[in-house]
Each structure stands twice: as C-alpha cells, then as structure tokens.
Coordinates of C-alpha atoms in Angstrom, one line a residue:
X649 CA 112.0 114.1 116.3
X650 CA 111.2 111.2 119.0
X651 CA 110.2 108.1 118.2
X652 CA 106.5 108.0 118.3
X653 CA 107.2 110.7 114.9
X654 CA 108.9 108.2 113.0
X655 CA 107.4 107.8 108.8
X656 CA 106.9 104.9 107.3
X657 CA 110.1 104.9 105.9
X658 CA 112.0 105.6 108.8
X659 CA 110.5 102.7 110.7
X660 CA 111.5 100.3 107.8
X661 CA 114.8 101.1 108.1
X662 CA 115.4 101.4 111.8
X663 CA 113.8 97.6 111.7
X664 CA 116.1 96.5 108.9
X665 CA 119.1 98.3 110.3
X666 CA 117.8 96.4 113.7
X667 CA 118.6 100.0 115.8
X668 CA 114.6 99.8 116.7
X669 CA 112.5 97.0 116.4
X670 CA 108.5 96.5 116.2
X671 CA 108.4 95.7 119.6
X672 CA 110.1 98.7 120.8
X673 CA 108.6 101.1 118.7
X674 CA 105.1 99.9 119.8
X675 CA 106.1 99.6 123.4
X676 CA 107.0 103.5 123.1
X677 CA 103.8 104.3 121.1
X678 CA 101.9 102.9 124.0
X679 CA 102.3 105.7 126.6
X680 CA 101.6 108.4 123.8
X681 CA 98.5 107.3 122.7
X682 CA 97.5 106.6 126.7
X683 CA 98.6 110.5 127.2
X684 CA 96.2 111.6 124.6
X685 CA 93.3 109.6 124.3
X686 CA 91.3 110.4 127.1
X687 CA 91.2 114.3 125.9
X688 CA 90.2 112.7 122.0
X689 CA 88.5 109.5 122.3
X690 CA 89.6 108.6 119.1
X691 CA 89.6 104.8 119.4
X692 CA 87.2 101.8 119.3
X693 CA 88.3 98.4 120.5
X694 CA 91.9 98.9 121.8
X695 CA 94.1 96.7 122.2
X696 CA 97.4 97.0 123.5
X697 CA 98.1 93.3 124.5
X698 CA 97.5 92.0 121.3
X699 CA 99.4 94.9 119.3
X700 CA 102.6 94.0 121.5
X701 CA 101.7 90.0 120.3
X702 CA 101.4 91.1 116.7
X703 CA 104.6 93.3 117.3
X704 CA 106.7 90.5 118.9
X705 CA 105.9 88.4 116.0
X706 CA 106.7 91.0 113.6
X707 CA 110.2 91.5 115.2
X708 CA 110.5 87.8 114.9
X709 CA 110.2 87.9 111.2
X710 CA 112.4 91.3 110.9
X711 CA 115.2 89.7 112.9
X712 CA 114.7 86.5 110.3
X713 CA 114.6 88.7 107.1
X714 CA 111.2 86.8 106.5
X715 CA 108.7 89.9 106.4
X716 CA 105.3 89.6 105.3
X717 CA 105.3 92.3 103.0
X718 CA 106.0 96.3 103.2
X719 CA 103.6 96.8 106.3
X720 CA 105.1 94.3 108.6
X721 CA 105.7 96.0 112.0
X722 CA 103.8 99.2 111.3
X723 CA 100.9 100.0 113.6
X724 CA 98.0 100.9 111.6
X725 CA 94.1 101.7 112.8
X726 CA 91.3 101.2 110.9
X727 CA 88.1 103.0 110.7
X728 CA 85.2 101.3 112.7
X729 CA 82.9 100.6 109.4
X730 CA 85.6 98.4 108.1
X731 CA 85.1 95.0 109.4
X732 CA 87.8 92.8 111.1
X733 CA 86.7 89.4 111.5
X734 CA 85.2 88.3 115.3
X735 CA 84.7 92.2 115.8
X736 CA 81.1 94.1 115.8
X737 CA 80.9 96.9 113.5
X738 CA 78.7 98.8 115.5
X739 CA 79.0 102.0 113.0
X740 CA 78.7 104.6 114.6
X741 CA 75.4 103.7 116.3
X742 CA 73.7 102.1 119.4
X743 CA 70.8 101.1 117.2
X744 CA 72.7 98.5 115.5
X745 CA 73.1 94.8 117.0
X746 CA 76.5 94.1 118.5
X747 CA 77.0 91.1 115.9
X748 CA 81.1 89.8 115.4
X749 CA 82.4 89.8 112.2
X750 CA 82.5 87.0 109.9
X751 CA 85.4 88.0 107.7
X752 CA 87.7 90.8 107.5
X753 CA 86.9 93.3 104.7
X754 CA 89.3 93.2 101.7
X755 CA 91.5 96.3 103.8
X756 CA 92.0 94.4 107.2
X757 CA 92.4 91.2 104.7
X758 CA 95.0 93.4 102.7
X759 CA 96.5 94.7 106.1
X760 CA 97.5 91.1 107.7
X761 CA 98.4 89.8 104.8
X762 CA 101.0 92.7 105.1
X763 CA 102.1 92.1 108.5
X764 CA 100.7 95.5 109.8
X765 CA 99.7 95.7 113.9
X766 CA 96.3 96.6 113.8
X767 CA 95.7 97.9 117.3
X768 CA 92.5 99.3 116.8
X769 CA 89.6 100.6 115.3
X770 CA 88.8 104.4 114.6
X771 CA 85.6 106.1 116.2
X772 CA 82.7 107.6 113.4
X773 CA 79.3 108.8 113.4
X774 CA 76.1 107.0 113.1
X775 CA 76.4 105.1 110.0
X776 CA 79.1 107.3 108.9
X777 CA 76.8 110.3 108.3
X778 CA 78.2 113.0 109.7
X779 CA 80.9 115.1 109.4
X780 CA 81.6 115.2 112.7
X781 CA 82.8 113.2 115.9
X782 CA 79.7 113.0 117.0
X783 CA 77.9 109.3 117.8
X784 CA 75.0 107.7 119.5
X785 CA 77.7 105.2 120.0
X786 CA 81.2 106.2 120.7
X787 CA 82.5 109.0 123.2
X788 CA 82.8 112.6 121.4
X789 CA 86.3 112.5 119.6
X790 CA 88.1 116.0 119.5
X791 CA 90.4 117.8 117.3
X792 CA 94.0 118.0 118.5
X793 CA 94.9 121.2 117.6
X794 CA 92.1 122.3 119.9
X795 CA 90.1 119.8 121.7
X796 CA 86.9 122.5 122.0
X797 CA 86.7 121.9 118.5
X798 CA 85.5 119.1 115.6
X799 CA 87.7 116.8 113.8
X800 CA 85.3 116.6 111.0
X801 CA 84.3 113.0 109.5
X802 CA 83.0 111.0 109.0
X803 CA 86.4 109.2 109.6
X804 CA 87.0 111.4 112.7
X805 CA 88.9 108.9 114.9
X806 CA 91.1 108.1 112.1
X807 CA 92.1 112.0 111.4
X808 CA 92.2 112.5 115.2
X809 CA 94.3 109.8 115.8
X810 CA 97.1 110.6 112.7
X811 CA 96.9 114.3 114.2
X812 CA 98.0 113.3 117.9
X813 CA 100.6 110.5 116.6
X814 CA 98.9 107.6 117.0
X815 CA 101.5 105.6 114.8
X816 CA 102.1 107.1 110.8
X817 CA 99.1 104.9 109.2
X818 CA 95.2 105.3 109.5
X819 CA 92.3 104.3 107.1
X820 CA 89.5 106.2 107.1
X821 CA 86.1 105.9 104.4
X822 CA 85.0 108.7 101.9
X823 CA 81.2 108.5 100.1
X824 CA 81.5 112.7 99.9
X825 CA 84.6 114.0 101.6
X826 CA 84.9 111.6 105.2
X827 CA 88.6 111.7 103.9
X828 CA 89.4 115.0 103.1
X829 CA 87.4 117.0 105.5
X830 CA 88.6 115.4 108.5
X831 CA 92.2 115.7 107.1
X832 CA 91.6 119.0 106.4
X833 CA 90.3 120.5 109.6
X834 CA 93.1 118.4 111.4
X835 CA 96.0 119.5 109.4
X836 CA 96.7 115.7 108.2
X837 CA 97.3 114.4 104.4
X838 CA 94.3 112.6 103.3
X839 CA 93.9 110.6 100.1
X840 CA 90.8 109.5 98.5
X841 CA 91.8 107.4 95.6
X842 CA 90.0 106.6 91.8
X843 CA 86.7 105.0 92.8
X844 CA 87.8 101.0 92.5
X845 CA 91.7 101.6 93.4
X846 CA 91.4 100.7 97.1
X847 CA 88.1 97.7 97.1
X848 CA 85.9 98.3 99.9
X849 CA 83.0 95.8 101.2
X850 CA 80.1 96.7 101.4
X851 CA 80.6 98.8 98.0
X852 CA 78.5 102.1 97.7
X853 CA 78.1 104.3 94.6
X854 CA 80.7 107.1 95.4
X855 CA 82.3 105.3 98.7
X856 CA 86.5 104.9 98.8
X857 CA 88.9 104.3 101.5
X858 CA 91.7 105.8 101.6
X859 CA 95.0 106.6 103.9
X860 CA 95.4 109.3 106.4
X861 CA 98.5 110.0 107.5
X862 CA 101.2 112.9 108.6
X863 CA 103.0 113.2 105.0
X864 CA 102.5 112.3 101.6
X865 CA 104.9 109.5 101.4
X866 CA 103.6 107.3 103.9
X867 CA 100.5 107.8 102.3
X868 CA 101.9 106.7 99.0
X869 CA 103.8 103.8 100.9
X870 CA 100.6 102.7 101.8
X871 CA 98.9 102.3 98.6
X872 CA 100.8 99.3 97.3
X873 CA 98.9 97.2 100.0
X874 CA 96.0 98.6 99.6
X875 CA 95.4 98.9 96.5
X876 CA 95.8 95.0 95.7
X877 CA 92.1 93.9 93.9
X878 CA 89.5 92.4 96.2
X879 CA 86.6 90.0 94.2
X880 CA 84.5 91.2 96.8
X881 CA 84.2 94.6 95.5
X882 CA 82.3 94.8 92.0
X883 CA 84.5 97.9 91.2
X884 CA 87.8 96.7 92.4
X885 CA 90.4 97.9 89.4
X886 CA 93.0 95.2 88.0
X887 CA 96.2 94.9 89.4
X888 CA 99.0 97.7 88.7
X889 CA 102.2 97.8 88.7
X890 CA 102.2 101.2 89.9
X891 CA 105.8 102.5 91.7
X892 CA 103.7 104.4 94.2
X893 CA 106.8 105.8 95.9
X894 CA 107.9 107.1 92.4
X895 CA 106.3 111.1 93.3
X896 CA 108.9 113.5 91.1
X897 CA 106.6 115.7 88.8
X898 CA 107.2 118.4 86.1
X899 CA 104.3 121.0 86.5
X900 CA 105.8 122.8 83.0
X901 CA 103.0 124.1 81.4
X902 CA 100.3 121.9 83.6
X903 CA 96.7 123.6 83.2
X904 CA 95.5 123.8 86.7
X905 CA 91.9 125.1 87.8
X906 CA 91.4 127.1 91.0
X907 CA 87.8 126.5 92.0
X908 CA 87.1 129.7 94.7
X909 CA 83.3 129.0 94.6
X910 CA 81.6 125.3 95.0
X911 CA 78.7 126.4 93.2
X912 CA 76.4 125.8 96.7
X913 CA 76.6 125.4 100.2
X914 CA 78.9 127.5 103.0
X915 CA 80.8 130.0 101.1
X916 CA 84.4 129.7 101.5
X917 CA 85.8 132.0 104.7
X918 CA 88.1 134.4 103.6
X919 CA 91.1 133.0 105.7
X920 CA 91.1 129.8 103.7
X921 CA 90.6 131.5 100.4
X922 CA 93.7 133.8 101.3
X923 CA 95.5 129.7 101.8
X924 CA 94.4 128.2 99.1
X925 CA 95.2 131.1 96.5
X926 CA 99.0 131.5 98.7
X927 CA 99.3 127.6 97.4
X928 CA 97.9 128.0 93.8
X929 CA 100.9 131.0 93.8
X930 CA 103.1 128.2 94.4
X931 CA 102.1 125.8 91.6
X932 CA 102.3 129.4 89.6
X933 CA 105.8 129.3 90.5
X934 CA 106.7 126.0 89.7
X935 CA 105.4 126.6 86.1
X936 CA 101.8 125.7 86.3
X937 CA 99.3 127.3 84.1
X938 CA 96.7 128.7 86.8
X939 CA 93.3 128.9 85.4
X940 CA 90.6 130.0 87.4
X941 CA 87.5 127.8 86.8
X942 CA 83.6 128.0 88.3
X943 CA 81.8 124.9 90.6
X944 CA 80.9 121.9 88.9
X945 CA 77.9 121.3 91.9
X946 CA 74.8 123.1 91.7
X947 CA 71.9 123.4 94.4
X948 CA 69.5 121.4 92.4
X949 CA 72.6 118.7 92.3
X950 CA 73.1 118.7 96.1
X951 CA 69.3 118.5 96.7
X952 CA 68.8 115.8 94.7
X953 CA 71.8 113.8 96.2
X954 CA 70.1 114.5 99.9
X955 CA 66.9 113.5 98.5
X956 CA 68.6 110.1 97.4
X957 CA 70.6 109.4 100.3
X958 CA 67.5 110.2 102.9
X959 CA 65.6 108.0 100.9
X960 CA 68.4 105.5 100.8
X961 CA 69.0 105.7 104.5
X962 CA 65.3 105.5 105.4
X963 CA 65.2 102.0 103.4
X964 CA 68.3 101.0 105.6
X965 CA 66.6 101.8 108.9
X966 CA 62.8 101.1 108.0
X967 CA 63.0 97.6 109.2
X968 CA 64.4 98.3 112.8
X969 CA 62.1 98.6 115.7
X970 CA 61.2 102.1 116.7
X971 CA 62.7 101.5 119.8
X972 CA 66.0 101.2 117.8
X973 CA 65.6 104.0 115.3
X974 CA 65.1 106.5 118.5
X975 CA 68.0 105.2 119.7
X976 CA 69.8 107.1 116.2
X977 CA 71.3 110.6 117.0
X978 CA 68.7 113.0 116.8
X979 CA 70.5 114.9 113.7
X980 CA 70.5 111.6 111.9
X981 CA 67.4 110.3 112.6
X982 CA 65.4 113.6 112.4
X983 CA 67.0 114.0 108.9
X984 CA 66.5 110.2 107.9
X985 CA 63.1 110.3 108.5
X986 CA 62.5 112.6 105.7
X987 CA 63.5 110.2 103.9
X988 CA 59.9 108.2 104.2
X989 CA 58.0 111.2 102.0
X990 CA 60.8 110.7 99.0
X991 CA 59.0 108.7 96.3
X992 CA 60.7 106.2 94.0
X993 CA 60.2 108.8 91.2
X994 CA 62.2 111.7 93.6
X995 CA 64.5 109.2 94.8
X996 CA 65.7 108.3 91.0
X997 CA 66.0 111.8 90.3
X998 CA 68.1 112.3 92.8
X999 CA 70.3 109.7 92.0
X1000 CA 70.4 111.0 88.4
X1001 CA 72.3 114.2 89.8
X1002 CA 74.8 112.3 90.2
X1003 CA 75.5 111.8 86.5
X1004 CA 75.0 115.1 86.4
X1005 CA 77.7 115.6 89.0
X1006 CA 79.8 113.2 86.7
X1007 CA 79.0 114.9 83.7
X1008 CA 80.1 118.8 85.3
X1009 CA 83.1 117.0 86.5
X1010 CA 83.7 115.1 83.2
X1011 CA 84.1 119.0 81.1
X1012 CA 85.8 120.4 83.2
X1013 CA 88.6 117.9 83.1
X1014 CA 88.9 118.8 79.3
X1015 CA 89.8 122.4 80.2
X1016 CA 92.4 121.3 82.9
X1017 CA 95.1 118.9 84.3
X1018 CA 94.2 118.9 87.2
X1019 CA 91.9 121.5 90.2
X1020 CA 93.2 123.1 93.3
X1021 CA 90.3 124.1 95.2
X1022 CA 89.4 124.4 99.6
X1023 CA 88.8 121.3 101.4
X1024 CA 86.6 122.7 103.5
X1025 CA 84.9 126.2 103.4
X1026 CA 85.4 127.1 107.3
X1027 CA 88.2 127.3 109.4
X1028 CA 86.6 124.9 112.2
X1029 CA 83.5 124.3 114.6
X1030 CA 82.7 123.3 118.0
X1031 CA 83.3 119.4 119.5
X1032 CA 79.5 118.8 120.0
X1033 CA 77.9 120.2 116.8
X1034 CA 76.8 117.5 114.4
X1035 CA 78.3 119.2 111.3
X1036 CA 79.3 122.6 110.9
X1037 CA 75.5 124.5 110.4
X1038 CA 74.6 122.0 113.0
X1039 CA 71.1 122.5 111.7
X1040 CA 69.6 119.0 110.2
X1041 CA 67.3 120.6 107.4
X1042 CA 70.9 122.1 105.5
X1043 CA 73.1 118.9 106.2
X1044 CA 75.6 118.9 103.5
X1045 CA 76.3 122.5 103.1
X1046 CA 79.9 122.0 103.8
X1047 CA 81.1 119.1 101.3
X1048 CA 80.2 121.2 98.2
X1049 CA 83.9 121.0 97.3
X1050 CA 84.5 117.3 98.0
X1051 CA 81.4 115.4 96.8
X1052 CA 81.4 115.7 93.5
X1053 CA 84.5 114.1 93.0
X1054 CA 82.8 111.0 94.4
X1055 CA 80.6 110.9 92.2
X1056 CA 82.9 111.3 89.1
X1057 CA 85.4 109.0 90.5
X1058 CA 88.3 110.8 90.1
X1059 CA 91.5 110.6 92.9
X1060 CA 91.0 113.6 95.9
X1061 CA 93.7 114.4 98.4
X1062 CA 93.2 117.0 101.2
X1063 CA 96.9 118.9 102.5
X1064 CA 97.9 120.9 104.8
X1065 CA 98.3 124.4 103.4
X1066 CA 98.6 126.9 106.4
X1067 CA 96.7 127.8 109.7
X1068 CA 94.6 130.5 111.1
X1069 CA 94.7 133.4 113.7
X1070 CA 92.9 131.2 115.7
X1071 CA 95.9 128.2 115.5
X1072 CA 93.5 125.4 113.5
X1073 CA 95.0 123.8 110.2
X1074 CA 93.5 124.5 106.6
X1075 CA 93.2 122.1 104.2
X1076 CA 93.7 122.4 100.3
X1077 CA 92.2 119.9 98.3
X1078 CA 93.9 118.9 95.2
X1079 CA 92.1 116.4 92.5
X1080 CA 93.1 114.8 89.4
X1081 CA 91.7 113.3 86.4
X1082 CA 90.0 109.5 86.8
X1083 CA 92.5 107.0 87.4
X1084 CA 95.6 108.8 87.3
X1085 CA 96.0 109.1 91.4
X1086 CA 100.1 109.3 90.8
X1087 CA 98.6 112.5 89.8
X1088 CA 97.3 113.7 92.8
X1089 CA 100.3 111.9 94.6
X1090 CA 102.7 113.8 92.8
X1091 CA 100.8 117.1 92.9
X1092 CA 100.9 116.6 96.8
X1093 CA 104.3 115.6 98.1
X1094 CA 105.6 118.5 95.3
X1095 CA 103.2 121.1 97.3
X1096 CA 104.6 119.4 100.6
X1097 CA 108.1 119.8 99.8
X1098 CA 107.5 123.5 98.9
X1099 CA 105.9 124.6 101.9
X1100 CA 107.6 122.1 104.4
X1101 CA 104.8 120.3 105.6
X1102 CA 103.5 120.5 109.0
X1103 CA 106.7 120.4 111.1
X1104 CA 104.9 121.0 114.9
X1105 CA 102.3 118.4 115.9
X1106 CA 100.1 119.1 118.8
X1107 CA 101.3 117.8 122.2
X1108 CA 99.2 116.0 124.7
X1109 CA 97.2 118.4 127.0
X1110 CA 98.5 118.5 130.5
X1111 CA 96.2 116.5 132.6

C-alpha cells in the first residue's frame, strides 16, 4: 500500500504519530490525481495551490495538538451541486448563470468547520439528472476500471474520483440512487443515509448526501461530521450521539429479504444476480434468516414519479430564455419538455406514488430486518450514453432498485460484491429500516470483512 491508499484512519495516525503530515500526504496525492485526471475528468474547480495552503495550516495545528475536529488534514471533494461560498454551482449545465456562492451549504460548512482540505468539486450531469457522466457543462468523466465505460451518477465525478484514489473522502447527492449507482458500477462503498441524517440545502423530497469512499470505515468516520444538524435544512434530525465507528453486529437470527426482481425497469443481468445471491450465501452463513421477498416499485409507481419530476423540472426551467433551455443536453431537455403537457391534476398523482412508494416500503420492513438486493441491474455501459437505455422516453429504467428507498427514507448503501468476465465491479445494495443507518453500517463493513473488500484499485492508464 503507497501513500496516496492510505484510510482515514491511517492518515490520523500517521499525522498524530507525526511519521506523515498533511502537507506531505497532499504533496504526494498531487501527482496521482494529475496522472489520472486527464483520462476521467472527474473534477470541477481544482485547486492545488490552495489545498497545499489548507494543508500547511492543517499541519500547523497537528504539529500543535490543536485540530479542528476529526477531518483536519483529510482531502475531501465535494460534489459540484453542493455550494462552497464565492464558487458558481453551475450543476451540471451551460444553461445556468455562472453566479458565486453566497454561503457554503451546511456540508462544506460542516467540512471547514472540521479542518478537511477541500480541493475540489466533483463533475455531474445537468441538474443532477442523469445517471451518467454526461454534461452540457463539464468534460465526459469515465469509469476507472475501464475508461470506455460510465461511472454512473448522478454523483459521477465523486465515484470516479474515490475509484482512481483521489484522497479516501468524497460527497456525492442521492434524490434516487446518484449514491449507490455510481458506487456500484465503480466498485466504491457508497452510503445514502435516513432522509434528514446528513442536512442538505436546497432540500428535495427524497434528496440525501451521503459519503463515497474505498471502505466502510472511512465512510462511517465520516458521518460524525456530517451528520451534525443544519437549521437550513427543514428535515435536519436532532443531534446524536451515535459511536459511528462502533460497526460489530450479530446477524443471529436477523430476517433479511433478497429482492431478485424491482418490480419494473431493466431486469437484473444474470452476472449480478449470480453476485448478489453469492453475498446473501454469506449473510446465510453468518446466521442470517434469508427470506426472499418481491419489489416494492411498480410501473404505475415509477410513471408517476417521471410524471412529477418532468413536471417539476419543466417549472424549474420554464422561466429561462429558449436560448438557455437549448443549451440543456438534448436527453434532458427533450425529456423535460414533456414535462409542459403534465397537468397539476397528473403532477399530484404522481407525487402521490410516492406514498405509495413509502407505503410498499413501510410492509415490507414488518416482514424483515433489513433487504439485500442489486445496486444496479447491468454490469455497465458506454462513456457517452446518457443512462444505460440511453433512450429519453424510458429514463429511469435502471434505479428501480434504489429509488424507492428515497422515498421511504430509510438508510441505502451500495458495496462492492464481486466483478465480471468483463473486469467491471458489481454492486450490492444493502438497506435498513428508517433511521437506524448503524444498521446498514454494520451490515456493510461485516460483508466487507467477509469478502475482503476490494484489494486492487485501478492504476492510471499509461499515457
């Protein structure tokens, strides 16, 4: 292990032992992310000159024993819809005004307060619409572990950059699976906590933040700052005194549902059933109850929730000059402007699916203790598609397994859970009952010790 690999952990007590300081560490991150980011255009807004200031000064304050808090000295991105004050938030699109920042939102707040280097922003699609890293705005972003090929997203920089090394601490958004799906197509660890545990500004029904990272724990590390309330957000949940790194579980007896089917959408492909029932064995094993258990989405849900969210978008865009709105990727724009022909009437009822989503989610959490289930239904897709049908009349046929757990609120993680003939990761997706994300936590790093985690990161291409 070099370096540029170390955890969370690690780094905390190589700076406290003083064998490696910020400084250094950051000054041999450097060349690594300059070897791989012109093959994955992962980043928005980087800046080297002022990590190394924010690193001096965080070896300052290690060499003092006056850190900020558990962050301090740890490089972190952020995703590029989460505002850092004097910045633009561009998200995503060249139709949007290049206005800075007035504030940090309550995670950059959350982050300095910390004393984490935040050295850039992460790359996303046009108002975070996509699952892809495709973007009217930003360069194409690529999957390391094959750069002809997606990283998912919506928080596609984020899960490219965790992927190629970029540091051990990303933050990525989730309103239907931007967490879990890029995680899961790049062989990451990506948690979407309880709606409310991590505030977010400007709050959405069903969107989270949440940490993407390399291994549970530094995911788990993460949370304590994270996780602090935020005014700001109207679903922000009190204060806990949760020991987040506290991830030993008993599965004895545990009643956990293995979801096979979503209900709708891309059927799973066989190689990532064959994963995802290899890792329900191993819960098996470790004296879970496996219960198999059908979808909780139906097609009528998932057409009303693209009913709502095209009328939803359209009202977002409506106001902007046409000039503007052609300026949109196609996909997006072709798709939002079907949004103009939802009524009010069609646009409620397809917000009620979402209860409906809630409710389907709601029953089946009195049958179970928790659901093991895919991430994401296909292996992997090409760079330049927009999603993976790449067709924008079926846009959301791939997060049939993630989205309703938006809607119900209840803690997501995507893991790594093997790989395909072809070489690209699969991702199991493990979800817990509402509020209980030690849960999913646990569940995780217990399945991560068993199968080893992901010990052979992808190396820079040779230019």
């Amino acid at each position: 292990m070099t370096e540029i690999d170390l955890s969370i952990r690690e780094l905390k007590r190589r700076f406290a032992s003083k064998s490696l300081s910020p400084l250094e560490y950051w000054l041999a991150l450097e060349p690594h992310i300059a070897a791989w980011e012109p093959h994955i255009a992962a980043l928005y807004l980087y800046d080297p000159d002022a990590a190394r200031a924010q690193a001096r000064a965080s070896t300052e304050r290690w060499a003092k024993g006056e850190t900020l808090g558990p962050l301090d000295g740890i490089p972190v991105t952020l995703k590029e819809l989460i505002s850092t004050k004097g910045q633009p938030v561009p998200l995503g699109t060249r139709a949007v005004e290049l206005t800075p920042a007035l504030d940090d939102a309550p995670i950059a707040a959350r982050m300095r307060e910390d004393g984490a280097i935040i050295f850039a922003k992460t790359t996303c699609p046009d108002y975070g619409m996509l699952s892809s890293g495709l973007s009217s705005f930003h360069p194409l972003s690529r999957n390391p572990w094959d750069v002809s090929q997606n990283p998912g997203g919506s928080s596609a920089g984020a899960s490219a950059a965790a992927a190629a090394g970029y540091g051990p601490l990303h933050i990525g958004t989730d309103i239907g699976g931007s967490v879990r799906l890029p995680a899961g197509w790049t062989g990451i660890f990506g948690f979407k906590p309880s709606h409310g545990r991590i505030p977010v500004d400007p709050y959405y029904v069903g969107r989270c933040a949440g940490p993407m990272t390399r291994t549970v724990d530094d995911a788990a590390l993460a949370m304590a700052t994270l996780s602090r309330p935020d005014w700001r957000d109207g679903t922000s949940l009190p204060p806990n005194d949760f020991d987040w790194t506290d991830l030993d579980i008993d599965l004895s007896g545990m009643r956990i549902g293995l979801m096979l089917d979503a209900g709708c959408g891309l059927d799973a492909e066989d190689e990532v059933r064959a994963a995802v029932v290899a890792a329900a064995k191993q819960f098996e094993q470790a004296g879970a109850v496996i219960v198999p258990v059908g979808p909780v989405l139906s097609r009528a849900m998932l057409d009303g929730l693209d009913n709502f969210w095209r009328a939803r978008f359209w009202g977002d865009i409506e106001g902007l000059s046409e000039e503007r709105r052609e300026s949109i990727l196609p996909y997006i724009y072709g798709w939002a402007k079907g949004g103009a022909d939802v009524s009010g009437v069609a646009a409620v009822r397809g917000f009620n699916q979402t209860i409906e989503m809630r409710k389907a989610c709601g029953a089946l959490f009195e049958e179970v203790d928790a659901v093991l289930s895919p991430t994401n239904p296909i292996v992997s897709y090409p760079a330049e598609w927009a999603s993976p049908t790449n067709d924008p009349a079926r846009p959301f046929e791939h997060i049939a397994f993630t989205v309703p757990w938006n809607m119900s609120e209840q803690p997501a993680s995507s893991i790594n859970c093997g790989f395909s003939r072809s070489g690209m990761p699969i991702g199991l997706q493990i979800v817990g009952p509402r509020f209980d994300d030690m849960r999913v936590l646990r569940l995780s790093k217990a399945f991560e010790t068993w199968s080893g985690g992901v010990t052979a990161w992808p190396k820079p291409p040779v230019s």
